[in-house]
mmCIF file of C-alpha atoms in Angstrom:
data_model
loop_
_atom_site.group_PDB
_atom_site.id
_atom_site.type_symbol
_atom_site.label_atom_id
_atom_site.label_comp_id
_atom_site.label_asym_id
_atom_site.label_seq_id
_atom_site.Cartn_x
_atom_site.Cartn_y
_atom_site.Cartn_z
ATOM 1 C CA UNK A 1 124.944 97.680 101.569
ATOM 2 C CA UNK A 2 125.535 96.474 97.745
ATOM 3 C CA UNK A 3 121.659 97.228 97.185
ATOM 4 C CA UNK A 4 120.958 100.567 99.213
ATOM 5 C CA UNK A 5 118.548 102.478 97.464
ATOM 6 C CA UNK A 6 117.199 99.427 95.103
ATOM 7 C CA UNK A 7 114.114 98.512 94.645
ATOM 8 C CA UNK A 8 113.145 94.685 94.059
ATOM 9 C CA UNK A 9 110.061 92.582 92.895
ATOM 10 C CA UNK A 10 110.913 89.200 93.646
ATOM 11 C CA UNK A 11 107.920 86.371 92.796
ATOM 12 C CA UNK A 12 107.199 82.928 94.228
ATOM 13 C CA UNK A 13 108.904 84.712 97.752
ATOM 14 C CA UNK A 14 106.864 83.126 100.288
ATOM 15 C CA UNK A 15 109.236 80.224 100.447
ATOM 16 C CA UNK A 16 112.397 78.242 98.660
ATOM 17 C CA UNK A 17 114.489 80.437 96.524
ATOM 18 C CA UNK A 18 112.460 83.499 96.485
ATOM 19 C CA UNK A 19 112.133 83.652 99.539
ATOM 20 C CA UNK A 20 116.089 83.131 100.453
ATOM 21 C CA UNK A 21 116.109 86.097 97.623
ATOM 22 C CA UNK A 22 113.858 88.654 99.160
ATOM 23 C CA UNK A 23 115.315 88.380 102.713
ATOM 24 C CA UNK A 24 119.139 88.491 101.269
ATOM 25 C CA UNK A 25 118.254 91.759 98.828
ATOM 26 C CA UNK A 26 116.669 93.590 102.058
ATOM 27 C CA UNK A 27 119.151 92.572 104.037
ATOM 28 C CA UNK A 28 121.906 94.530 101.992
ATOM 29 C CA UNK A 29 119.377 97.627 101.593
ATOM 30 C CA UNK A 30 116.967 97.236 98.888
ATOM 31 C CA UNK A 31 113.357 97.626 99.600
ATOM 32 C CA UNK A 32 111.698 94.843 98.395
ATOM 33 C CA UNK A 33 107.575 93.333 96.888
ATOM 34 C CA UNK A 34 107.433 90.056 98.488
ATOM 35 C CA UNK A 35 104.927 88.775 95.693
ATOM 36 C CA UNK A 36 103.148 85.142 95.772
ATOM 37 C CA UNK A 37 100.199 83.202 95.081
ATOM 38 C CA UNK A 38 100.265 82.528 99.103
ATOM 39 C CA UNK A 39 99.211 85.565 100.462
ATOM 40 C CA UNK A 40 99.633 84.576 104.216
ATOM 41 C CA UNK A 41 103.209 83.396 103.527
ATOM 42 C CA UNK A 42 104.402 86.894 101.190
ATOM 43 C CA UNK A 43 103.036 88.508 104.820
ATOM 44 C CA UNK A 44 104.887 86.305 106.539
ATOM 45 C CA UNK A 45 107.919 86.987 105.371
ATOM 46 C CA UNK A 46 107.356 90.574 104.316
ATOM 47 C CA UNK A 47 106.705 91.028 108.412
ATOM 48 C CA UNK A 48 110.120 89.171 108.961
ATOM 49 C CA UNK A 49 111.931 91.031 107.288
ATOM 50 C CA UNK A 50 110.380 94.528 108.722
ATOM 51 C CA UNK A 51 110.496 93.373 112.223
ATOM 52 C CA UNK A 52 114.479 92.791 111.270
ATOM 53 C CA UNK A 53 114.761 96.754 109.866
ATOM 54 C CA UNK A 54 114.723 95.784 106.127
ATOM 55 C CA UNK A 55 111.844 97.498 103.640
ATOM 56 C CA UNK A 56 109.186 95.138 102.501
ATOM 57 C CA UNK A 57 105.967 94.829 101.848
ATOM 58 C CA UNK A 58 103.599 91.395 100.190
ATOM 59 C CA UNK A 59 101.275 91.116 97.616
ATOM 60 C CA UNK A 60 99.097 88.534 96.602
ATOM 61 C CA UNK A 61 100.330 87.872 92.743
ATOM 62 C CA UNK A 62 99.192 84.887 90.753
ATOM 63 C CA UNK A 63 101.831 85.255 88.074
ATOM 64 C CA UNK A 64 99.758 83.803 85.166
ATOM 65 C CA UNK A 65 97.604 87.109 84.864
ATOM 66 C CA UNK A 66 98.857 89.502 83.182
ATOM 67 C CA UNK A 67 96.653 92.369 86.098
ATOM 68 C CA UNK A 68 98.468 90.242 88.647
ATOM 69 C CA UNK A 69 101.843 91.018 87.430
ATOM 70 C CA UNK A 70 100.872 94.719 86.751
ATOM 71 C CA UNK A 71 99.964 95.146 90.232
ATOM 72 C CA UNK A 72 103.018 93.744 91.460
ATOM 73 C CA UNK A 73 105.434 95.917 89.874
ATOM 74 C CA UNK A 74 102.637 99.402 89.805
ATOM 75 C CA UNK A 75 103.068 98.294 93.739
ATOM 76 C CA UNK A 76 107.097 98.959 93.850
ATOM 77 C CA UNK A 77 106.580 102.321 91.887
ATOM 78 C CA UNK A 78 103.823 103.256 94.292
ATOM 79 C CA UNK A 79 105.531 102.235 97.403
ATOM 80 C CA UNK A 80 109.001 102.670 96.995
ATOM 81 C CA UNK A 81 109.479 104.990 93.576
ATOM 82 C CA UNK A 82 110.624 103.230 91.495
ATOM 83 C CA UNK A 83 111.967 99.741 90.110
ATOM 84 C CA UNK A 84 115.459 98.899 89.394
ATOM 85 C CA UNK A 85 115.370 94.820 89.990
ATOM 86 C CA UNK A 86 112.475 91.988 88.914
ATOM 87 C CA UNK A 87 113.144 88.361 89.636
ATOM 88 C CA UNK A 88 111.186 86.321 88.262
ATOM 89 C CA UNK A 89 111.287 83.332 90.576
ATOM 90 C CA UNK A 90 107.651 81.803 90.971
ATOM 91 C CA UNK A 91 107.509 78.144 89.171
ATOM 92 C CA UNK A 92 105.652 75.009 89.133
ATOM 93 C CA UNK A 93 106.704 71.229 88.696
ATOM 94 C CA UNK A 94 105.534 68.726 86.940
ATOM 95 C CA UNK A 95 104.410 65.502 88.622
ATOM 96 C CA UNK A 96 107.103 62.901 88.124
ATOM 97 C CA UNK A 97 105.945 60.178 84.992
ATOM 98 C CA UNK A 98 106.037 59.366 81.758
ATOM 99 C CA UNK A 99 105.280 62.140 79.425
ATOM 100 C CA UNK A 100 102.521 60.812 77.784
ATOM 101 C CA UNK A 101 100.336 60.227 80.553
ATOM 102 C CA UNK A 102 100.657 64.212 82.211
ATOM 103 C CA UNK A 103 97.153 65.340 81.740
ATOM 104 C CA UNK A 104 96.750 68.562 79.988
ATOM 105 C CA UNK A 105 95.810 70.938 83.016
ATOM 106 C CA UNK A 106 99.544 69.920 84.662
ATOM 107 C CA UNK A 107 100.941 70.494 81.070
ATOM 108 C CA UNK A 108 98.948 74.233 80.976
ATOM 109 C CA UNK A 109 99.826 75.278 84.215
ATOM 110 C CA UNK A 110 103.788 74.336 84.094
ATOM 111 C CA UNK A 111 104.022 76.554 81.051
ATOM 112 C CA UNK A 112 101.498 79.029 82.493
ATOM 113 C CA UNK A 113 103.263 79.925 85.513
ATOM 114 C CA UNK A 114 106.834 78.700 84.081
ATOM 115 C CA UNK A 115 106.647 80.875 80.757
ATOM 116 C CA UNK A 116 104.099 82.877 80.109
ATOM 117 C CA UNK A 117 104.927 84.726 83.481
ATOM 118 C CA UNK A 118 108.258 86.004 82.391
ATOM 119 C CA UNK A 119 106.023 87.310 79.160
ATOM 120 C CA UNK A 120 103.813 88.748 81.220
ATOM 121 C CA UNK A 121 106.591 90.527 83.223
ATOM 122 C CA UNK A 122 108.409 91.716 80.326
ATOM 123 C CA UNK A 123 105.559 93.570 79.382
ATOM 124 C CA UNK A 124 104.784 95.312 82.882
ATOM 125 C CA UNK A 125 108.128 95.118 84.377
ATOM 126 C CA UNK A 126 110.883 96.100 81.167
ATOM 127 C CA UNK A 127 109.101 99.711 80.479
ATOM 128 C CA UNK A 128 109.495 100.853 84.049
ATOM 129 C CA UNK A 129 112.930 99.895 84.245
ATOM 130 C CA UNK A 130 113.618 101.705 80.969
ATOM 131 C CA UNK A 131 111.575 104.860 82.400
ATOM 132 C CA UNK A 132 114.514 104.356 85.242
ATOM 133 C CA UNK A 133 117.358 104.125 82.972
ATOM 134 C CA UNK A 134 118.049 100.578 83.265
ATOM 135 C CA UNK A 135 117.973 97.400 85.447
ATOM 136 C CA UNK A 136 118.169 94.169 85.681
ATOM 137 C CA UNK A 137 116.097 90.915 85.307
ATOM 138 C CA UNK A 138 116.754 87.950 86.983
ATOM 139 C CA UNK A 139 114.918 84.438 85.971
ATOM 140 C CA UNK A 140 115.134 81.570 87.962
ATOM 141 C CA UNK A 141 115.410 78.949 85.487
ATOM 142 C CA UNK A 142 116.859 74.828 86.264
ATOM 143 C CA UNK A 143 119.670 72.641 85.874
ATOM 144 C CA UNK A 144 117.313 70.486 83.750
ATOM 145 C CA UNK A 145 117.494 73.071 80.794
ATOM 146 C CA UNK A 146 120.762 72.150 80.115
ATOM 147 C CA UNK A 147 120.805 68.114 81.451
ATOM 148 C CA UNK A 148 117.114 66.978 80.604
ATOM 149 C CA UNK A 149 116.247 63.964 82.344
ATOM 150 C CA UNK A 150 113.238 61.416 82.020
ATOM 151 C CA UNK A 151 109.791 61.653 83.904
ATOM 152 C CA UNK A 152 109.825 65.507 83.500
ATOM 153 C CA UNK A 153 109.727 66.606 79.993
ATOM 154 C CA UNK A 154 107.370 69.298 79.892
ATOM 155 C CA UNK A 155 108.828 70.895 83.061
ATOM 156 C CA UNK A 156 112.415 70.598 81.116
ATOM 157 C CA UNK A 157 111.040 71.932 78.221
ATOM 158 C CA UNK A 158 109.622 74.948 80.068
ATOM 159 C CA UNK A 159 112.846 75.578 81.701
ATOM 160 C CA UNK A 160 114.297 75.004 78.163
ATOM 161 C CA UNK A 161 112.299 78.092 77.125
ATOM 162 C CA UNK A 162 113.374 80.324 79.805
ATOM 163 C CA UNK A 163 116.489 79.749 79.020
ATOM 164 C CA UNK A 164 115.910 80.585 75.822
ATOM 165 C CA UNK A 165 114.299 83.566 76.253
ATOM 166 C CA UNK A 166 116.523 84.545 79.151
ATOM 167 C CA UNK A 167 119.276 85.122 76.850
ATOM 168 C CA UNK A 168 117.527 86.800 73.761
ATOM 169 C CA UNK A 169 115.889 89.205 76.330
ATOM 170 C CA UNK A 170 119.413 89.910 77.211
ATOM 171 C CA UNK A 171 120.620 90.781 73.814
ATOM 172 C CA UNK A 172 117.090 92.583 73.168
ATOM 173 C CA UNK A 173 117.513 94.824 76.041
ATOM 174 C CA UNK A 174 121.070 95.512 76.132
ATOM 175 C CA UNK A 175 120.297 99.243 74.297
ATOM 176 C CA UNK A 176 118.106 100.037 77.455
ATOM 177 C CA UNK A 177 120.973 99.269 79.583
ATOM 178 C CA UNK A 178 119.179 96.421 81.292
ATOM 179 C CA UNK A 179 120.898 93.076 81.634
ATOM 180 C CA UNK A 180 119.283 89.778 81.950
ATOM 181 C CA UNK A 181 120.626 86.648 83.785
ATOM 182 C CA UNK A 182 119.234 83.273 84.561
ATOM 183 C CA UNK A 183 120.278 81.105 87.666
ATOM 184 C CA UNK A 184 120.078 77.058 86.871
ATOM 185 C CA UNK A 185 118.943 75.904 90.251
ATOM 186 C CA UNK A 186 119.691 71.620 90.781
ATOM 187 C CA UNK A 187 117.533 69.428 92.814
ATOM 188 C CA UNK A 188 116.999 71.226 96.448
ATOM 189 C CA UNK A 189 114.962 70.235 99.471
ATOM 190 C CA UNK A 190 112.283 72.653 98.913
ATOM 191 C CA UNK A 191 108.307 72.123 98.673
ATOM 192 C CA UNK A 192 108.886 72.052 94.945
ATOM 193 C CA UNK A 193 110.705 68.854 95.130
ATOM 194 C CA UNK A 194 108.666 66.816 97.194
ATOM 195 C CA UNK A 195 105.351 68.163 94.456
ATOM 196 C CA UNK A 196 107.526 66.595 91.748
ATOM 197 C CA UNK A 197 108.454 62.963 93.179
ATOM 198 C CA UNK A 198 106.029 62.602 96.516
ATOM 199 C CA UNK A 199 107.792 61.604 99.735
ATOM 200 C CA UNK A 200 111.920 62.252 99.756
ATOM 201 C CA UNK A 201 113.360 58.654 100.935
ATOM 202 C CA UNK A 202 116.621 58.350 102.289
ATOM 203 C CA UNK A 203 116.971 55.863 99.389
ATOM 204 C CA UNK A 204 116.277 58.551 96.781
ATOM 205 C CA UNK A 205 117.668 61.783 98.531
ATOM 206 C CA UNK A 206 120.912 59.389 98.371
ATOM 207 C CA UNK A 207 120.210 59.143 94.213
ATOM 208 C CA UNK A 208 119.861 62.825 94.289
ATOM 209 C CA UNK A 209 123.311 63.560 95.998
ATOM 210 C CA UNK A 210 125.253 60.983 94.689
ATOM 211 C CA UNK A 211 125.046 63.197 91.239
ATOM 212 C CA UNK A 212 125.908 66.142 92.681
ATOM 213 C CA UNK A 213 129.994 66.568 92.916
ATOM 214 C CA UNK A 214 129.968 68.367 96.157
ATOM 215 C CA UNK A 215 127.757 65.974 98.084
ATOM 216 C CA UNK A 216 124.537 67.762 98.822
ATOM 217 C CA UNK A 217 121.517 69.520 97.987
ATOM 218 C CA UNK A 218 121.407 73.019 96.290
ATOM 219 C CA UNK A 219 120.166 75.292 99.068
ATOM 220 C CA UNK A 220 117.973 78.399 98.721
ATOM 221 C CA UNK A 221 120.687 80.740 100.596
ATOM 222 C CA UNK A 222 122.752 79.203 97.312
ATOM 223 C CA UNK A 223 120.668 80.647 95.225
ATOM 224 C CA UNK A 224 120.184 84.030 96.643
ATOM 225 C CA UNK A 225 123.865 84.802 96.950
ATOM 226 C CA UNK A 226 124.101 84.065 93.309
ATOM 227 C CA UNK A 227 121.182 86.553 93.130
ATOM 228 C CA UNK A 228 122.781 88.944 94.892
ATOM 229 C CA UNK A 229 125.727 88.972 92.945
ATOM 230 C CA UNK A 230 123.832 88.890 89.848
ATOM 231 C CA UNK A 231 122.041 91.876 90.201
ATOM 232 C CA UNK A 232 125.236 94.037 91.912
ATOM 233 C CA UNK A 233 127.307 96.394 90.582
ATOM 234 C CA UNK A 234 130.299 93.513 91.029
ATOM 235 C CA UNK A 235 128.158 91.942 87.420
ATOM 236 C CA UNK A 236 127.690 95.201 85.440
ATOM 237 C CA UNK A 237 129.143 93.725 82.611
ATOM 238 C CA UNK A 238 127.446 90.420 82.796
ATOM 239 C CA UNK A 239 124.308 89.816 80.500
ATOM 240 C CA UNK A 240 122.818 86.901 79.126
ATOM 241 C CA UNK A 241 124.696 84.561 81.270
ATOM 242 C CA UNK A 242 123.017 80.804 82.578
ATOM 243 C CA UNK A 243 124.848 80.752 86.083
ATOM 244 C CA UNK A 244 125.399 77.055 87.428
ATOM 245 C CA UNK A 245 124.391 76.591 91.053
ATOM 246 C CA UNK A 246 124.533 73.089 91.200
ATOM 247 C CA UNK A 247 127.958 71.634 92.853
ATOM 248 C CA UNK A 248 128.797 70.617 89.527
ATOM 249 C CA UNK A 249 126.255 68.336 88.508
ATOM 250 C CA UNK A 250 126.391 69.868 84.771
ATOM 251 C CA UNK A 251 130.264 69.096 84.350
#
């Protein structure tokens, strides 16, 4: 059990990623907020992984307000004593076009949920993990940080930002003996990706692969191992780092 005794808050974990997270931290003993905008899919999966023996509970969090965010991690304290992990998962696309013509609602709301979230859960989050002695913060953040590519500027500039801020948090909170990682995620066949480009042909799930080295789609279990490991005693010594999970599409 690399996580017995943990305690995790792990947004957008009704589906995708965080939801590959929150089942792969309880299932190697942490105890574990399933927070999300969907309500009936955090209790979903919070239920799952009870009815399996792991700790978990849901909350409804819409990670744009900062009373949202508050609740989410007050929850952890109040449920489970304490918080020693926050991944900050939840994220929006941005419709697939030219950059000029994204209205400015889709603009606010990909930096709303995409940026101002991890703000948001640096305030709440970083003083109870300094109360604890520590932790660690892990921020989902995209392939297209590092490898921008047309028809989604302002989502690669918001991923550009967190990883940004991913690393200067890490050198910021490096006294309080908390370390901050981001994961860069490439294309996967979650919900997200079908929000960005519409339907997935076999014609452009073919484009998609054909850039990836190893011949397939990231996968969320992918991205929860690298979690996992992240946030383990195995990294104490890691902070600051912009992990790759993307069969080598940034080589």
């Amino acid at each position: 059990m690399r996580l017995k005794d943990k305690v995790a808050v792990v947004t957008g974990a009704a589906s995708g990623f965080g939801e590959a997270i929150a089942r792969r931290f309880a299932g190697e003993g942490a105890s574990v907020v399933v927070s999300d905008v969907n309500a009936a899919g955090a209790k979903g999966v919070a239920e799952s992984i009870a009815a399996k023996g792991g700790k978990a509970i849901a909350l409804s969090t819409d990670v744009t307000k900062s009373a949202d965010v508050k609740a989410a991690v007050d929850r952890a304290v109040s449920s489970f004593g304490r918080l020693d992990i926050m991944v900050n998962n939840a994220g929006v696309p941005q419709r697939y076009g030219p950059m000029a013509e994204t209205n400015e609602a889709m603009f606010d709301r990909v930096f709303a949920v995409n940026v101002k979230s991890i703000y948001w859960s640096a305030i709440h989050a970083v003083p109870l993990l300094r109360r604890g002695g520590g932790g660690v913060i892990i921020n989902t953040v995209s392939n297209a940080a590092a490898r921008p590519r047309p028809g989604l500027t302002w989502y690669n500039g918001s991923k550009g930002a967190v990883a940004t801020i991913t690393r200067s948090m890490a050198v910021e909170l490096a006294p309080d003996k908390i370390r901050v990682n981001g994961i860069n995620p490439t294309a996967a066949d979650t919900p997200m990706l079908t929000e960005e480009f519409g339907a997935i042909t076999p014609e452009l799930r073919a484009k998609f692969i054909a850039g990836i080295p190893l011949g397939r789609f990231c996968e969320p279990i992918d991205i929860a191992n690298a979690a996992l490991f992240l946030v383990s005693e195995e990294a104490r010594f890691l902070t600051g780092v912009l992990l790759d999970v993307d069969g080598g599409r940034s080589v």
